[in-house]
Structure formats: C-alpha cells, structure tokens
Amino acid sequence: MANQIAANHVHLPGDAAAEAIAGHIGKFWDPRMRNRLYEFVDAGADGLDPVVVAAVRLLR
Amino acid sequence: MTLLKEPDFGTPERPGEATVSVEVDGMPVTVPEGTSVMRAAAQAGIEIPKLCATDSLEPFGSCRLCVVEIDGRRGTPASCTTPCADGMQVRTQTPKVEKLRQGVMELYISDHPLDCLTCPANGDCELQDMAGVVGLRQVRYGYEGENHLDAEKDTSNPYFDFDPSKCIACSRCVRACGEVQGTFALTIEGRGFESKVSAGAGETFMDSECVSCGACVQACPTSTLQEKSVVELGMPTRSVITTCAYCGVGCSFKAELRGDELVRMVPHKDGGANEGHSCVKGRFAFGYASHPDRMLKPMVRDRITDPWREVEWEEAIGTVATKMRELQGRYGPSSIGAISSSRCTNEEVYVVQKMVRAAFGNNNIDTCARVCHSPTGYGLKQTFGESAGTQDFRSVAEADVIMVIGANPTDGHPVFASRMKRRLREGAELIVVDPRRIDLVRSPHIEAAHHLQLKPSTNVAVVNAMAHVVVTEGLADLAFVAQRCEGFAEWAEFVARPENSPEATEEVSGVPSGELRAAARLYAAAPNGAIYYGLGVTEHSQGSTMVMGMANLAMACGNVGRDGVGINPLRGQNNVQGSCDMGSFPHELPGYRHVSDDAVREVFERLWGGTLLSEPGLRIPNMFDAAIDGTFRGLFVHGEDIAQSDPNLKHVTAALEAMELVVVQDLFLNETAKFAHVFLPGASFLEKDGTFTNAERRINRVRAVMKPKTGKHEWQIISEIATAMGYAMSYDHPSQIMDEIASVTPTFTGVSFEVLDKLGSVQWPCNESAPEGTPVMHVDEFVRGKGKFVVANYVPTDERSTRRFPLVLTTGRILSQYNVGAQTRRTGNVAWHPEDILELHPHDAETRGIKDGDLVTLASRVGQTTLHAEISDRMPAGVVYTTFHHPVTGANVVTTENSDWATNCPEYKVTAVQVGLAHPLGQSGTEVVEDDHQLVTVVD
C-alpha cells in the first residue's frame, strides 16, 4: 500500500513526494501499521519505492 | 397522530415572480401566473370536486367533475386545465355546474360496484367522497346495461392488487407512472367504453415493466389499485412521519398504522428528498421488521462452535464489558475496536464512536462507509474542503447536462432517478460513463447523448482525458478558476500532456476519442453541468483519485456553487453520510476533524472527561490484518454483515475466527453472527427515534412507530456497555444525544429535534450563518477557501486479466434487493430477484458454451463460487457482472483485497475472473484458486 501511495504522488518532485507520503501515512495509518513499515524498511525495504523509504525517514 | 391526510391542491405549483389576482366565489386570491383555477380556489380554501386531478400530476381535464363558470366566458371550463387570468371571476357552485357534476357522477357510478361497505378503500375513496360532495342521490340508468363489473382482478404483484372493475379510467395511475416515476409501464388501452388501464402490452403487473414504486397505487382515487396489506388488515387509523432506512436518498414516509400494526408506508409530500415519491423498497418492503427470523433476545456462547444460549440483557452487556476489558488487560488498550453502521441513526453511531474513544480508550472505530464512499470523503475534502456532496436533489431540475459516472440510479437510487429522468425528458442532455449499458442509457423517452463505455478501472484516464479537452480546447471557465481556485496552472499543464489526450487514452480505456471529445465539449459548454456518481467511482484502487479528478473537472468548468451543477455522490445506505459525519473514521472526530488536532480533542476531552488518543486507529481491513497477526482480539460489529459484504471473504472469516470476542448487534443472525460470541438483537427503523443524514446532507427525523421489540434502544445498549466498562454514559432520550452532537460539531450547531420537527429537515451546515441549513455548498467560496486542483495521476490497478482469468468482474445492485439482502430477502421483493445471477456478453457465453440460465462457475485468484448465468448485451465483451445480495452465492468469495491507495476502500469493481460451465458436483462456495502470475493478456 505504501508503494501505491507513492505511485499516486509520482508527479511531485522527490522531496515534496516524500513529504506528502509521510503526511498521508502519519495522518491515516494506525501506529502499529507504521511500525510494521518501519520494520520492513529496517529489514532492507525489499521492493519498496525509494520515495517511501525517504518518507519513512521523515516520519520517524 | 391521527391519520394524516395531506392537502391536495389539484394541480402542481407554478413557481414564478409574476402574479395574477382572481376572485373565487367572491374570495380574492393572488397566485403565481400559470396557476390553475382549481389550485387558486384551493388556496382560497374552496375545494372544487375532482377525480382526475391531483397536485403531483399535470392537469388532464378528463373527469369533467371540476367544471366551473367564469364570468364573461362561455361554457363550463374544467378548473384544472384553466389558468387564472388577472381579474377573473370564478363561480364554483352554480345550479348549472351542480347539475353537470351530478350527471357526470351518475355515469361513473352506473359502472362501478356498489360494494362500499366491504370495499377495502371504504373511507379512503375519492369516488365515494365526490359522490357525497356533488350530492348524488340516484342513478337513473340502472345496472343491467353493459359494464365492466366482471373484469378480472390482477393479483400478480406481491404488494398490490389491480381490480379493473373499480377503475374510472381517470388515467391518474398512467400519468403517475410516466410523470412521477418515469417508467411508462402503464397505458390506456382501447377507446371509448373499451378504454382500460393496461400494464405493458396487456400483461400482468408482474410481467410488465412496472417497477412497483407504488406511484400508481398512491394516485388511484378508488380501490382499483390497492395495497394487499390494506385489503388484509383494513384502513389505517394513525400515521407517524419517519424516514426510510434503505438507500441514501432518504425518503420521508407516513408510516400508517392500525393500532400498533403497520399497515402501509405512504411517501410524504413534504419530504425534502422525495416530495411524495417512493420506490418498491421504501414503499413496500418493510415486512422484514416483523419477520419471524428477527432475533429478540440477547445470546452468548463461549466458542463459536457452541450452541447459542439466550440470556437477559444484563448478562449479555456484562459479558461484553468484562471480556473487552480482559482482552485489553491481556493484549493492550488497542486490541479491541468497533465497526459502526450506516444503517443506524446518527445518535446511535455517535454513541458507538464515543464508546470506542472514551470507554475503549482508542480510535479503533470504523464504519461500513469504508467499503463504499470513503474516497468521497477523502477526495472532496482535499479539493473542496468538505467531505460531502455539494447539492440538494432538487437541484437536478436546473441541470442542462447530467453526467452519471459509475452509478445506476434507476436501480440503486430510484427516487432520485425519477427526478433525474424528469429533467432529462424536459431536455437536459445525458452522459453516462459506465462499462455496462445501464437502463438510463436508453429507456422510455430518454437516450444518453454519449455512453462512454470504458473498461473497468480506467475512470481516471477518462476524466483526465475529458479535462485534457477542456484545457486544450480553451473550454475552461477561467474567470471562475481565477476567482475561486488554486493550483490550476500545474494541473492544467498535467492534463494537457499528450499522454492524457483522448487519442492516447483510448487504448487504455476503450472509449473512442471522438466520443470522449464530444462528451467533454458537451459538459464544458453546458450552462449548468452536474456530475452524479456512485460506487463505480469509489470502489477502485484509484477511487480517491477519481473523486479528485471529477472535482478538478467541475472546477475547471465553473460547475460548483449554484443550483444544477456540482459533484454529487449517490450514497448507498441510508446513513452513510451521517455515519461519516458522526466521527466513525479512525482518524476523525465528529465533524471531520482530525484526532491529532489538540484544540478539537480538548473540546471532546472536556465534555467526555478523560484523555483521547491523538493517533489514528485501525480501518476495517487493517482490523482484519491485525486480528490475523494477533494484535487485535475483540470486535463489536454494530448493524453490519462484514462476513458477506467485505471483500475476499476467506480473509474476513479467518480474521473473525482469530478473534477471542466478536460481538454482533443486528436484527438477524447474519453471516457475521456465525463467528460471534455475543449476539445483541437490534431494533428496526420502525422502532427507532433519531435522525438519518442522506446523500444531500439532509438530516431527517426518524420517529418510532412502535416500541423496540427487544425491550431496549440501541443507543441505550451502547451506553450500558460503556458504563459497565467503567465509563459512565447515560442519556434519557436521543434528542439529548443530538444536543451533544450539536454542541461539539460546528456544522451541526443549529440542529436539534425541535428544529427538525419544526422545519421537517435541514441540510448541514446548519448554524448561526445558515439557521435553516445549506442546500447548496461552496456558493461564494469553497469551504477550504480556494478550491484546490489536485493532480490526479492515472495509476492502473494491479489486478490484471490473464489467460487463466481473462474476464473482469464488476459488481452492483438491483432495484428490488438491498445491500447484502438481509432485509429485502425477508420481504416479497424476492419475487423479482430470488438469487444473484451473472450477466455476461453473448460472445463470452458462446466461446464458453454457456447458455442462458446455465449454472456456471465464477473463479478468481482468491476463490470461486457458482451461480446462474444471464446472457446480456448490456455487458461489453470481456466484462461480467453480478450482485451481492445473496449469501448463498457469496460474490465476495471472489473479490480481491486490492483497495484504494488513500482510504483502503476495496476494489470491488475490478476482479480478474474466469467463467465456465459448472460441473454438477462442483457447486460449493469458497474454493481457493491458485494465482498463475501470468500478467500478460489484457481483456479483449
């Protein structure tokens, strides 16, 4: 789903996209879902869009 | 209230500024120009006898009972068809007209059964009334001559009888079917004495195109068209005005009773949403409320494999409270949650979310709107600043071009469809955007100017291509945009790109570029262009994007902020808007205010006492995931049937099985209750006091017609659970709950039961600046200030057709059934739709050797089911369609867990499937099919 969110912000330049994705996840996701995303990133973020990884950095 | 008989002014109101003044029997009266003499007289308090006239229909002038004399005019004109002229002197009672009327009446009665004492309409018969009014004392012609007294009765319809022996051929039923309902199923067959009402081409009502809306029954002045319930139970003696609990149109009804027994539902003329019209569900399908399947006692069990044990309320409530607290003790405060119901009242929904936030101490509250219109809330909030549709239904009468996208109003929102069809018959143009050829594309007196028959899941590509045409051909309303919007330049640059042109998107969407360009030009050039949409927009992985795409298009064309325009979601269940308004989303408190807003939280913390969490909770699909993961252990399901309505049922049932406590509150032991440990019986809408908010933000009163059969109100049960959990919550009456809602929700500031009782209904916002509500939103400025253009990328869904699953399944509704069918399957409506069927194109059927009516398998990557096939060229090749009204079929066995990127609204409308003849032994439901991962073949 994080990749889906990223795909829908692809029109934004890198930093703005990461900010928008971070804003969306922060606003709508339950903390346990965010934590699972963080764990996924920590485990290598396999297949995760780089802009989501950037968004996670902003979220933490 | 004694039986409410609404005044009938004989002919419709003629709105307008210019007036004329006349005298009727010496009484001066001033009326708008174009008003009939009959209506002017009624306004002066003078009732002119009539039979063929009624104020819901255009004047017809056939019964000749309403004749009058007008000074200076020859003859005796019919008052219903004669417009008032300034200075006109009308006399309604003269020897001449009295004699004429008696003569007319005498002829009617000479061919009418004289069985008044045993007639079901006795006391509610206009013919009987008029015989008295005109002073009929004798019938000189005898009864031996030719007559219609032996005409055969048609009892084929489950809800009403047609007795032609009582028909006076006034054509009210025929005109109601055409003018009000817009179906044109009835006609007058034959000429002169042979004239008779006919359904279809001499068919029975059931075999004809009649949709059983009841408009004909309501219009009939005799007992010719009569509710079977009146025949069986007798005439009602009292009425209670309440609101239908089916779809989001929110029709007002007079529930008419005899003692405590509901006899019939009659649409209320003053109902803001329906203005006296109804559909088959609201008008007739109320029998479920007294169906023997209703559960009236609470029940508990330790394991879902145990038998149920009936208990008293105290034990049931105590069990819920104790077990919920135990789960929180073992697994943490966020291990429990609730799903509120869009079928329940605002007051009930409010107390459920309050219980979760204040008593459970978390934000794990979601609503079934998650799986239908959550993208509407998201998309309209982003662009317009408010999570709601912009218009009232009445507004469609001002639309010049109507675009219907992903909605089938004649089946899903029939009373609104009738309004829309009326406007289309008056000349408005129609654009339909839908993979299926829905009825609106071509029906009696209606033909869409353009049917953009797109491939499922390509809405965004189509709306962007329309925007491309608007921007590149200079059709945008730049003055509106400059004054009222922001972000236009960036968005315009995006949609103007070649990849968004109709020619480029044609391959993706399947919509011919020329057709799309013509539709875009039509919409953009309209003085008033209105968009109405439904789940065919929202239930996609790009649902929110599409809502924003439509909002962009409307703003670019200046189609927001006045009558006849706007973006209008057609809500599915009766209180989808209300359940969202009441703070049922896990990230929002009542009034769509985010839980992270300290100032807002403080308001609720002060009122409720205690601390509220500032982090969002779990959405419904996330609850299921968390249940399987083991972090979510207890769920309260209020008035929903997630084990039938939610996608990928295997996953849903696995989640339900994983939880330690599932509490279901419902009228019936539904599919979800099979996984429940506590069952709390619910109250039907006939037993409730409160409010529903419809798709046009109209807050309607729901009034209890009878006491709850379970002995408890639902708001009371919720309050008692919260109290038993240690959070004291108590109300004496739902009006107190609404007062609390009004005190904490800015858009509801002026709302109270008192105001609603006085005004009938109000559309929120209702506050100091709009004390009587707001029919049209964003009039001078958008709620967020400037309307915001949001770039809406087309991102194709991950769901792909393959060689193994070459077809696309899309789902929807049928007129006679509702949602998961829990209610309508327990009414006479099953006569029309006893099972879900699969519609498929003749080519797809032929290549598979499928004939009409064959039992077929429907298989997707996640499951398979069987159902009967109907071959239909309403479908494009490559797309199949079914409804989800019947648990035996379980259409959601095959739907996937794909969902909207912004809201998790499931992608019900796009499932890659294969269809084949069913093997006689392979007819069971939830079989899992292995994914072949061959994402190569696109639907042909």
CSV table of N, CA and C in Angstrom, one decimal, chain B residues 50 89 111 433 449 463 473 570 612 803 843 852 863:
chain,number,residue,atom,x,y,z
B,50,LYS,N,-63.2,16.9,-7.7
B,50,LYS,CA,-62.3,16.5,-8.8
B,50,LYS,C,-62.1,15.0,-8.7
B,89,GLN,N,-63.3,36.2,-12.5
B,89,GLN,CA,-64.3,36.0,-11.5
B,89,GLN,C,-64.8,34.5,-11.7
B,111,ASP,N,-71.4,2.4,-13.6
B,111,ASP,CA,-70.5,1.3,-14.0
B,111,ASP,C,-69.4,1.1,-12.9
B,433,VAL,N,-21.1,7.3,-18.0
B,433,VAL,CA,-19.8,6.8,-18.0
B,433,VAL,C,-19.9,5.5,-17.3
B,449,ALA,N,-26.8,11.2,-24.6
B,449,ALA,CA,-26.1,11.7,-25.8
B,449,ALA,C,-24.8,11.0,-26.0
B,463,VAL,N,-11.5,10.7,-17.1
B,463,VAL,CA,-11.8,12.0,-16.6
B,463,VAL,C,-10.6,12.9,-16.9
B,473,GLU,N,-8.7,22.9,-25.5
B,473,GLU,CA,-9.6,23.5,-26.5
B,473,GLU,C,-10.2,24.8,-25.9
B,570,LEU,N,-23.9,9.5,-4.8
B,570,LEU,CA,-25.1,8.8,-4.5
B,570,LEU,C,-24.8,7.8,-3.5
B,612,LEU,N,-8.0,11.6,25.2
B,612,LEU,CA,-8.3,10.9,23.9
B,612,LEU,C,-7.0,10.8,23.2
B,803,ARG,N,-4.5,-15.2,-19.2
B,803,ARG,CA,-5.1,-16.2,-19.9
B,803,ARG,C,-6.0,-17.1,-19.0
B,843,HIS,N,-20.9,-13.0,-26.7
B,843,HIS,CA,-19.7,-13.6,-27.2
B,843,HIS,C,-18.9,-14.4,-26.1
B,852,ASP,N,-28.2,-19.3,-21.7
B,852,ASP,CA,-28.9,-18.5,-20.8
B,852,ASP,C,-29.5,-19.4,-19.7
B,863,GLY,N,-10.8,-17.1,-5.0
B,863,GLY,CA,-11.9,-18.0,-4.6
B,863,GLY,C,-12.8,-18.3,-5.8
